[in-house]
PDB file of C-alpha atoms in Angstrom:
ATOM      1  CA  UNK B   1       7.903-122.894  47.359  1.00  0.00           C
ATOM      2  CA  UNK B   2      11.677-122.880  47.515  1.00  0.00           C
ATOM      3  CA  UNK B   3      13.470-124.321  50.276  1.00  0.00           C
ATOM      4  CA  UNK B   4      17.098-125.328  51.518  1.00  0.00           C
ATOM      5  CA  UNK B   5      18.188-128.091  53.416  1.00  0.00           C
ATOM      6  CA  UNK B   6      21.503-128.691  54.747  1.00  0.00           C
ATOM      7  CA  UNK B   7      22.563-131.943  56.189  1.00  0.00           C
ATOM      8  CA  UNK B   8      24.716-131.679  59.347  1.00  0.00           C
ATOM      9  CA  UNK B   9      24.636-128.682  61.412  1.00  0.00           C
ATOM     10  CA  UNK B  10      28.482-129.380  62.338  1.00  0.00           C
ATOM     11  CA  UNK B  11      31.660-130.882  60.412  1.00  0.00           C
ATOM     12  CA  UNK B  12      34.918-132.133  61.746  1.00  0.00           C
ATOM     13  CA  UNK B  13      37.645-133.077  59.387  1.00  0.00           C
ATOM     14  CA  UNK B  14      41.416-133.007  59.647  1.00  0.00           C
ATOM     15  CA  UNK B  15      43.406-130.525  58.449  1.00  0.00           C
ATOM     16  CA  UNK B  16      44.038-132.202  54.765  1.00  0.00           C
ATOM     17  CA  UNK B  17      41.239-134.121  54.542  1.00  0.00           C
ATOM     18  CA  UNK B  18      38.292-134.090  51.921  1.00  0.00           C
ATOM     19  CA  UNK B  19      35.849-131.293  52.984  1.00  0.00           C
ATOM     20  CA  UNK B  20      32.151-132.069  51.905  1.00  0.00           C
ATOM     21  CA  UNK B  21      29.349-130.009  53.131  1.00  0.00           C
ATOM     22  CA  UNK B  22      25.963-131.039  51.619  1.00  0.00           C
ATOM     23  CA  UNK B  23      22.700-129.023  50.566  1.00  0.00           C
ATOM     24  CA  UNK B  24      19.878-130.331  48.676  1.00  0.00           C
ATOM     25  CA  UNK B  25      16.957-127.882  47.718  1.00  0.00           C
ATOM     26  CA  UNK B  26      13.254-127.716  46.047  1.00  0.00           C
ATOM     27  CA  UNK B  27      12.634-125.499  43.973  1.00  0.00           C
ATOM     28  CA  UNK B  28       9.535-124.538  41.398  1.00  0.00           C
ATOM     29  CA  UNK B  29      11.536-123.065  38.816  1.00  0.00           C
ATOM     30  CA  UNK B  30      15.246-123.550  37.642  1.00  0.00           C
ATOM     31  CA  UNK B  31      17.450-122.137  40.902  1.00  0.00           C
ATOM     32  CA  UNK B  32      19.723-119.617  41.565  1.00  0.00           C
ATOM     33  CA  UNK B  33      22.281-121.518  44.544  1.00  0.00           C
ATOM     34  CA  UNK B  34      24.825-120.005  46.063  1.00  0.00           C
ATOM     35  CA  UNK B  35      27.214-120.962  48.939  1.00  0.00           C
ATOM     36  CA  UNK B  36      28.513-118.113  51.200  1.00  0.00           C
ATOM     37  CA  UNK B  37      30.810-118.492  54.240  1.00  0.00           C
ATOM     38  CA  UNK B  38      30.571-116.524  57.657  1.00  0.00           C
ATOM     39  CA  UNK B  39      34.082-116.146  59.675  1.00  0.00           C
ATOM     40  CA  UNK B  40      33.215-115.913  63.523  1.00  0.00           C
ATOM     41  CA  UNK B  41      31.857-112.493  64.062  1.00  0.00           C
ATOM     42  CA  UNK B  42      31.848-111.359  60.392  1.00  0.00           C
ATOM     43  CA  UNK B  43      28.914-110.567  57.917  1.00  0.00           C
ATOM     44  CA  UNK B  44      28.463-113.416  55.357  1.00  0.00           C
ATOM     45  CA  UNK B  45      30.314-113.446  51.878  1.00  0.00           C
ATOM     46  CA  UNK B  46      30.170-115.158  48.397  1.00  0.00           C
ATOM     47  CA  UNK B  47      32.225-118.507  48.017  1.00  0.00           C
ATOM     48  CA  UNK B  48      30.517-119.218  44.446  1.00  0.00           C
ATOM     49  CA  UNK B  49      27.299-119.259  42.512  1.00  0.00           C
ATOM     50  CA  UNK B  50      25.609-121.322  40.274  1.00  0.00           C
ATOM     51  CA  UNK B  51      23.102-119.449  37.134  1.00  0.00           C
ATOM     52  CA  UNK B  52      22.642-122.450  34.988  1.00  0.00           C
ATOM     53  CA  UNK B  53      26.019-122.308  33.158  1.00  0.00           C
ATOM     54  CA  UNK B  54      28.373-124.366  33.839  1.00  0.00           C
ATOM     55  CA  UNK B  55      27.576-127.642  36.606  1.00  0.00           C
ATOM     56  CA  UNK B  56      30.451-127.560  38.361  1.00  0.00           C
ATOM     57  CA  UNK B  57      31.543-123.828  39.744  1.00  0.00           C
ATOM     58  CA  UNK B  58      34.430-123.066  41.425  1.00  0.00           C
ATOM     59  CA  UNK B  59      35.040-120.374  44.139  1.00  0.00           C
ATOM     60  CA  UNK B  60      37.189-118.991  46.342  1.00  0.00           C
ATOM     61  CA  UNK B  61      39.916-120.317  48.234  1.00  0.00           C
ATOM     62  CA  UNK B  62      39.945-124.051  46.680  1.00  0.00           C
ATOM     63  CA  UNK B  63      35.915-124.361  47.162  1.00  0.00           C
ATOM     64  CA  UNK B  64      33.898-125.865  44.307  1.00  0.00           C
ATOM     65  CA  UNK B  65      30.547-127.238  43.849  1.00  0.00           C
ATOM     66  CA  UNK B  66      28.516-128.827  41.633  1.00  0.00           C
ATOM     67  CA  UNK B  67      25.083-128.592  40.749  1.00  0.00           C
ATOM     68  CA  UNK B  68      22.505-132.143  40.132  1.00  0.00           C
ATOM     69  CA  UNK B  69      19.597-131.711  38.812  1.00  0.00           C
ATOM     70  CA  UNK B  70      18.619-134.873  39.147  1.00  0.00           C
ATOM     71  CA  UNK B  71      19.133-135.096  42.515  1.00  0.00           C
ATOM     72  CA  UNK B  72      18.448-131.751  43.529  1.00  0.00           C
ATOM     73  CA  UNK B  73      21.391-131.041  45.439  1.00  0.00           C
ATOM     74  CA  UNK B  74      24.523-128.830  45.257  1.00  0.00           C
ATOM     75  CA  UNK B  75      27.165-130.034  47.968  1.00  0.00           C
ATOM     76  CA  UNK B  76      30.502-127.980  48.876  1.00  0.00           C
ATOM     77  CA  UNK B  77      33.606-129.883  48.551  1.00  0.00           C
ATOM     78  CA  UNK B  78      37.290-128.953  48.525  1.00  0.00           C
ATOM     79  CA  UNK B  79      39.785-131.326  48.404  1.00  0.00           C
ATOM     80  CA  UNK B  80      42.219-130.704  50.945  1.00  0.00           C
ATOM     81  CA  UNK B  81      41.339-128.451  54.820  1.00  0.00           C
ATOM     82  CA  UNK B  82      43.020-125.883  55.783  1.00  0.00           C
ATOM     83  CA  UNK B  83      42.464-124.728  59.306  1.00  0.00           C
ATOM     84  CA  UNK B  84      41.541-121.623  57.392  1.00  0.00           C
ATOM     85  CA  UNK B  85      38.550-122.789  56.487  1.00  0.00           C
ATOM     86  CA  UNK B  86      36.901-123.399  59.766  1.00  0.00           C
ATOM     87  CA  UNK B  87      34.057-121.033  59.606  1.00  0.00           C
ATOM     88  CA  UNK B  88      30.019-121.340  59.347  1.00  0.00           C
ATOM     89  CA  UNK B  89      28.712-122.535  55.762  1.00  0.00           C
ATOM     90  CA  UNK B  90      25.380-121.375  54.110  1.00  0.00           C
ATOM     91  CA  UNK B  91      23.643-122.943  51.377  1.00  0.00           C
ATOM     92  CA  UNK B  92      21.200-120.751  49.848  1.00  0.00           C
ATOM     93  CA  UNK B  93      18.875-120.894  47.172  1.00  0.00           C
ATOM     94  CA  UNK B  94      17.035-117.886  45.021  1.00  0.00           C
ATOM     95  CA  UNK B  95      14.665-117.433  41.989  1.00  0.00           C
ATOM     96  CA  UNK B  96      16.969-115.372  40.406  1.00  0.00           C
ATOM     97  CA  UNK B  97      15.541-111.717  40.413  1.00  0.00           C
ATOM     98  CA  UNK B  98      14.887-110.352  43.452  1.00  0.00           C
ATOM     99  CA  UNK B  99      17.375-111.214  46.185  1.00  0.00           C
ATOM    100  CA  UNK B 100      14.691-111.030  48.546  1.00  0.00           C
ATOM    101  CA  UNK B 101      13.347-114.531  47.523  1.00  0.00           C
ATOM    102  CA  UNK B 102      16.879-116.097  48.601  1.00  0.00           C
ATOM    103  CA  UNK B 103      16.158-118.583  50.969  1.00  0.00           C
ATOM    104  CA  UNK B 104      19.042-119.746  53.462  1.00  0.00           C
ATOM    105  CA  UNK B 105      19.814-122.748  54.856  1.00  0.00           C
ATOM    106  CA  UNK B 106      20.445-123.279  58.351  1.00  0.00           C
ATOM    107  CA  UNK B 107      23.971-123.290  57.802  1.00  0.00           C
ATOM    108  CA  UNK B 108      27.100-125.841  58.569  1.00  0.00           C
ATOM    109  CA  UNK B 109      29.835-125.164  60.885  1.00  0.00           C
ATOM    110  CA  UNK B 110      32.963-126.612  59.772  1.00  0.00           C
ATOM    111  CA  UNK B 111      35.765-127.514  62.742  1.00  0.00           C
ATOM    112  CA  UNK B 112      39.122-128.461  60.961  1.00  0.00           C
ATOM    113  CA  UNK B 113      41.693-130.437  63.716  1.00  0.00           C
ATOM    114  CA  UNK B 114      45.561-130.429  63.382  1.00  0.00           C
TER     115      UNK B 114
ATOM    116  CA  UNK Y   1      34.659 -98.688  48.642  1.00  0.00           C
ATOM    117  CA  UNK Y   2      33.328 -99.617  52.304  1.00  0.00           C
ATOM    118  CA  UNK Y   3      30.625-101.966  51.028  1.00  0.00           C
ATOM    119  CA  UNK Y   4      27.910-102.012  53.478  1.00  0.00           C
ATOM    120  CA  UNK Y   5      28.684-100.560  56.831  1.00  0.00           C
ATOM    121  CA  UNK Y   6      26.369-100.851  59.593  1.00  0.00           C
ATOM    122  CA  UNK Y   7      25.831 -99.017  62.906  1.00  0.00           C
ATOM    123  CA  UNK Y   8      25.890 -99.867  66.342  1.00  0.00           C
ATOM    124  CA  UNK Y   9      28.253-103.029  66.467  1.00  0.00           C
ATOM    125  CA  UNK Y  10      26.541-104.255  69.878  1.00  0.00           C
ATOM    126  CA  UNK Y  11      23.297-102.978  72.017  1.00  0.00           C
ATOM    127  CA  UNK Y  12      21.699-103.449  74.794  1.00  0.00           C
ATOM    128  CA  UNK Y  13      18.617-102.505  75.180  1.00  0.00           C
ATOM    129  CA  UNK Y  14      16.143-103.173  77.923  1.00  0.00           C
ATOM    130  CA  UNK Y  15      12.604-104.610  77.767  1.00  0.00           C
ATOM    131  CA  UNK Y  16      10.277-101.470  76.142  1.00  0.00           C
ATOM    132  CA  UNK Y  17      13.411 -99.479  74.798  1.00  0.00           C
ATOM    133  CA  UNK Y  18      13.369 -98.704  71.163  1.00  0.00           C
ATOM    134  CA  UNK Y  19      16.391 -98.172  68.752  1.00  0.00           C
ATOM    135  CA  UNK Y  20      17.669 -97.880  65.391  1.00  0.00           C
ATOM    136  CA  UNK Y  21      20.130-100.196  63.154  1.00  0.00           C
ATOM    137  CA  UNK Y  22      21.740 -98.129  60.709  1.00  0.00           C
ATOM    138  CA  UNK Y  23      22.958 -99.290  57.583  1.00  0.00           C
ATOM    139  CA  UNK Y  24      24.511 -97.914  54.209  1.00  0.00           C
ATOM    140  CA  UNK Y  25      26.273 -99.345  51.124  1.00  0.00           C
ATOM    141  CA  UNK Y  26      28.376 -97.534  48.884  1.00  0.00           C
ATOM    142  CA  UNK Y  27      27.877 -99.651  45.872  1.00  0.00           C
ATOM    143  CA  UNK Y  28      25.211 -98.049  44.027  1.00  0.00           C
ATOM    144  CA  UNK Y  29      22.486-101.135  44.532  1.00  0.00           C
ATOM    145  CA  UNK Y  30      19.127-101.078  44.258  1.00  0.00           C
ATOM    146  CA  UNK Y  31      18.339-103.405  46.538  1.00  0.00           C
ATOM    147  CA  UNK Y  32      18.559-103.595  50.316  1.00  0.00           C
ATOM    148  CA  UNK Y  33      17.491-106.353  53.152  1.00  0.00           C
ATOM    149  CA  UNK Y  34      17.503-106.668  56.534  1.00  0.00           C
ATOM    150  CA  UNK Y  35      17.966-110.521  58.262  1.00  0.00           C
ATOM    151  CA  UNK Y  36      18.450-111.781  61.354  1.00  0.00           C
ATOM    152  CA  UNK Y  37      20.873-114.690  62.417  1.00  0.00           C
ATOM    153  CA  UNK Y  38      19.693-117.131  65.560  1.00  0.00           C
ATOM    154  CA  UNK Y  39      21.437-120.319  66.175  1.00  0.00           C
ATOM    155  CA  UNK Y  40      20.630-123.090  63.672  1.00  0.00           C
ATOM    156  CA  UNK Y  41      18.059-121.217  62.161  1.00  0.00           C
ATOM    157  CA  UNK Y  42      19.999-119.494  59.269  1.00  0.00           C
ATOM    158  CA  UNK Y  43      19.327-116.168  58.411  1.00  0.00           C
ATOM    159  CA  UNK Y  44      15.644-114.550  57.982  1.00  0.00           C
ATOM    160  CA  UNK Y  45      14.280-111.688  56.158  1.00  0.00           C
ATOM    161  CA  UNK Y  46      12.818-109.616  58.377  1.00  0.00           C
ATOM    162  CA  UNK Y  47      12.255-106.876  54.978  1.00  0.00           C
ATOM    163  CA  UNK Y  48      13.879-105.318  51.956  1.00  0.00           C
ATOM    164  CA  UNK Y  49      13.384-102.731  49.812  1.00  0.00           C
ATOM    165  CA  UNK Y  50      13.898-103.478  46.386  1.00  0.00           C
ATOM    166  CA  UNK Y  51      14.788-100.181  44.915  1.00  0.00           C
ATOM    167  CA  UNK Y  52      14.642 -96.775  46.872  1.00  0.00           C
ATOM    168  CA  UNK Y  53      10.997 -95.361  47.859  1.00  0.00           C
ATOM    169  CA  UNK Y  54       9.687 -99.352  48.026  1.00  0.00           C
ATOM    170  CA  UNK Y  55       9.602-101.774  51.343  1.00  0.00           C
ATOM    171  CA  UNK Y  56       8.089-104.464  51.747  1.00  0.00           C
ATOM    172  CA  UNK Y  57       7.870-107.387  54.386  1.00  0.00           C
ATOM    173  CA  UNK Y  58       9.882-110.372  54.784  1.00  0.00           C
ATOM    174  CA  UNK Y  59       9.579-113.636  56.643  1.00  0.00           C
ATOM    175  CA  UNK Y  60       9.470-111.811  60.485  1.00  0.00           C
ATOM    176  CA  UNK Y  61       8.475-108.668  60.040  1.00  0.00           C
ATOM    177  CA  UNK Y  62       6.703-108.218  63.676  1.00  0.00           C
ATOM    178  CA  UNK Y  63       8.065-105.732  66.239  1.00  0.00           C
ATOM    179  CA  UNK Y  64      10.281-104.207  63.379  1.00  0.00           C
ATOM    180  CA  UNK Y  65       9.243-101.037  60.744  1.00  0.00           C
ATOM    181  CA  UNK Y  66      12.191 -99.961  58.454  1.00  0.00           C
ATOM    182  CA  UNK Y  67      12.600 -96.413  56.320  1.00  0.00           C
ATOM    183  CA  UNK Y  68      14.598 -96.476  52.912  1.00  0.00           C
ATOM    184  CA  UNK Y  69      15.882 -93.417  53.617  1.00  0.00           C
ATOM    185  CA  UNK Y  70      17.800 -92.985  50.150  1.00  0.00           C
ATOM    186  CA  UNK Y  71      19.461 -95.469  47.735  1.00  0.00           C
ATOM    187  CA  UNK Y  72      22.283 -95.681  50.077  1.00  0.00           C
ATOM    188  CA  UNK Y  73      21.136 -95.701  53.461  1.00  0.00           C
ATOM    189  CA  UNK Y  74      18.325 -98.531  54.763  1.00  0.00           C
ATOM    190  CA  UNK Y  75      16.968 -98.466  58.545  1.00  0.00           C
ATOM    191  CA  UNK Y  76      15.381-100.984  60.854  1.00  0.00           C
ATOM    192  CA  UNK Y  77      13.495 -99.729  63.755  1.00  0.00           C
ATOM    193  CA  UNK Y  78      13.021-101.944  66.875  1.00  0.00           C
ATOM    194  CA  UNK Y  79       9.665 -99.892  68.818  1.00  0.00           C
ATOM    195  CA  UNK Y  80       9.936-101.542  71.585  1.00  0.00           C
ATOM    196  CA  UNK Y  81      12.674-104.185  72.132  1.00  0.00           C
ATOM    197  CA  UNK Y  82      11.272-107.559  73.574  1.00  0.00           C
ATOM    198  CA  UNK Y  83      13.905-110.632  74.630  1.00  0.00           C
ATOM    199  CA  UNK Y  84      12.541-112.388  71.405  1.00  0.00           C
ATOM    200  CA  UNK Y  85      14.567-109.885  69.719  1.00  0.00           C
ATOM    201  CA  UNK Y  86      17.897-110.938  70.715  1.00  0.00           C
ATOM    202  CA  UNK Y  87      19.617-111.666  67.848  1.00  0.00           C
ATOM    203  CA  UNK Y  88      22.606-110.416  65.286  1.00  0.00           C
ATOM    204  CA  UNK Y  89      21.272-108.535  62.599  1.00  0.00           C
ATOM    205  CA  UNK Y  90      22.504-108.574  58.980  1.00  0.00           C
ATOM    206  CA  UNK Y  91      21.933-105.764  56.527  1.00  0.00           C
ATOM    207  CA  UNK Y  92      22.751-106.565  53.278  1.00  0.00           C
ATOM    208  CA  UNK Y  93      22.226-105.347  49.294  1.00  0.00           C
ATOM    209  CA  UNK Y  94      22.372-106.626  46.087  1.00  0.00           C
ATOM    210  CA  UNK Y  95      22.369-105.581  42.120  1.00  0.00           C
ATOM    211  CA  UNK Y  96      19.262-106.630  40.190  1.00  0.00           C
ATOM    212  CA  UNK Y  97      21.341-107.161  36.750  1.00  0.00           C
ATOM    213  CA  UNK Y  98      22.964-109.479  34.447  1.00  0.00           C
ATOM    214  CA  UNK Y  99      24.236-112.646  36.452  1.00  0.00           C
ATOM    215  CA  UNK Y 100      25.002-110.249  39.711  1.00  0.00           C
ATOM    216  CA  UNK Y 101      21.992-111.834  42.030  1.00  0.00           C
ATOM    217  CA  UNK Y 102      24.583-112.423  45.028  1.00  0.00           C
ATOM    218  CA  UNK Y 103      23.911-110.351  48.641  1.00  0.00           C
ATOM    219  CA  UNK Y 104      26.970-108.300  50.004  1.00  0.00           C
ATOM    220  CA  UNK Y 105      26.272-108.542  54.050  1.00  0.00           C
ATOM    221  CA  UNK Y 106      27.713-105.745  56.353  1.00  0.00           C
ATOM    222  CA  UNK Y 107      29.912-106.737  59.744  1.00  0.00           C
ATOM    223  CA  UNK Y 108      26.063-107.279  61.900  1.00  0.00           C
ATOM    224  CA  UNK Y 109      24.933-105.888  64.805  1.00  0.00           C
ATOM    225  CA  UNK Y 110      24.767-108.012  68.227  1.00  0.00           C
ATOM    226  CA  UNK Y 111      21.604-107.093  69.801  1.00  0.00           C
ATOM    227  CA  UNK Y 112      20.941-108.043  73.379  1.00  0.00           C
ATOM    228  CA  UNK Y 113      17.499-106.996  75.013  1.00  0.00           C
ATOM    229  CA  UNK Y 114      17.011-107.893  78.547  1.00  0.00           C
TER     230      UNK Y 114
END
């Protein structure tokens, strides 16, 4: 069975400060991960995706990731906050076909300070 | 292109009242899902419908039936609203094909039963 964990339900980092948001999974099969970010009262969209190409995957707006196998994880990072970014963070993790076997995590809320 | 638009933005319903979410996409995808979003609990399939004339239950599926109605358009049905079902619902779809697995989410729906 697949299954997402993310570790810290909140974040606080200063506004140009390293951003890392971590999310390990387990998985029977090679995953599908994805991280998609929800602004405060908005539907959820696509920061990046990993489909076993390349480890590391950049997104939108600065965000990057990178997948370890090894370690089953695939943590969010971007290397300088922008108060921007403050917004929830979910981790998700599918099969590949068929969306509906997407499993989310329980999602990070990021707070960037001045 | 409107993506997926979805219908009311809040309710209120009271104990015993039923209702219906609508939701459409304009994207020509096969596949459509329904979530809901409670705090620290990520987001759960409540059911999808992988291509049109097919549902099929998700992780919550109690209390809620749904109708594909056509490729564009899927429904949820709430029979009769209980306080459990507080919650912001998600309708989102996705294309089954090469490397496109991510979910495009409408705005939600703020449901309040009392």
């Amino acid at each position: 069975a697949q299954s997402v964990t993310q570790l810290g339900s909140h974040v606080s980092v200063s506004e140009g400060a390293l951003v890392l948001l971590r999310c390990n999974y387990s998985s029977s099969v090679p995953p599908y991960l994805f991280w998609y970010v929800q602004y405060p009262n908005q539907g959820l969209q696509l920061l990046l995706k990993y489909t076993s190409a390349a480890t590391l995957v950049k997104g939108i707006n600065g965000f990057e990731a990178e997948f370890k196998k090894s370690e089953t994880s695939f943590h969010l990072t971007k290397p300088s906050a922008h108060m921007s970014d403050a917004a929830e963070y979910f981790c998700a993790v599918s099969k590949g076909t068929g969306g509906f076997k997407t499993i989310f995590g329980a999602g990070t809320r990021l707070f960037v300070k001045a | 292109n409107a993506g997926v638009t979805q219908t009311p933005k809040f309710q209120v319903l009271k104990t015993g009242q039923s209702m219906t979410l609508q939701c459409a996409q304009d994207m020509n995808h096969n596949s459509m899902y329904w979530y809901r979003q409670d705090p620290g609990m990520g987001l759960r399939l409540i059911y999808y419908s992988a291509s049109e004339g097919t549902t099929d239950k998700g992780e919550v599926p109690n209390g809620y039936n749904v109708s594909r109605l056509n490729k564009r358009e899927f429904s949820l049905r709430l029979e009769s609203a209980a306080p459990s079902q507080t919650s912001v619902y998600f309708c989102a779809s996705s294309e089954e094909g090469n490397r496109s697995y991510e979910q495009y989410f409408g705005p939600g729906t703020r449901l309040t039963v009392t």
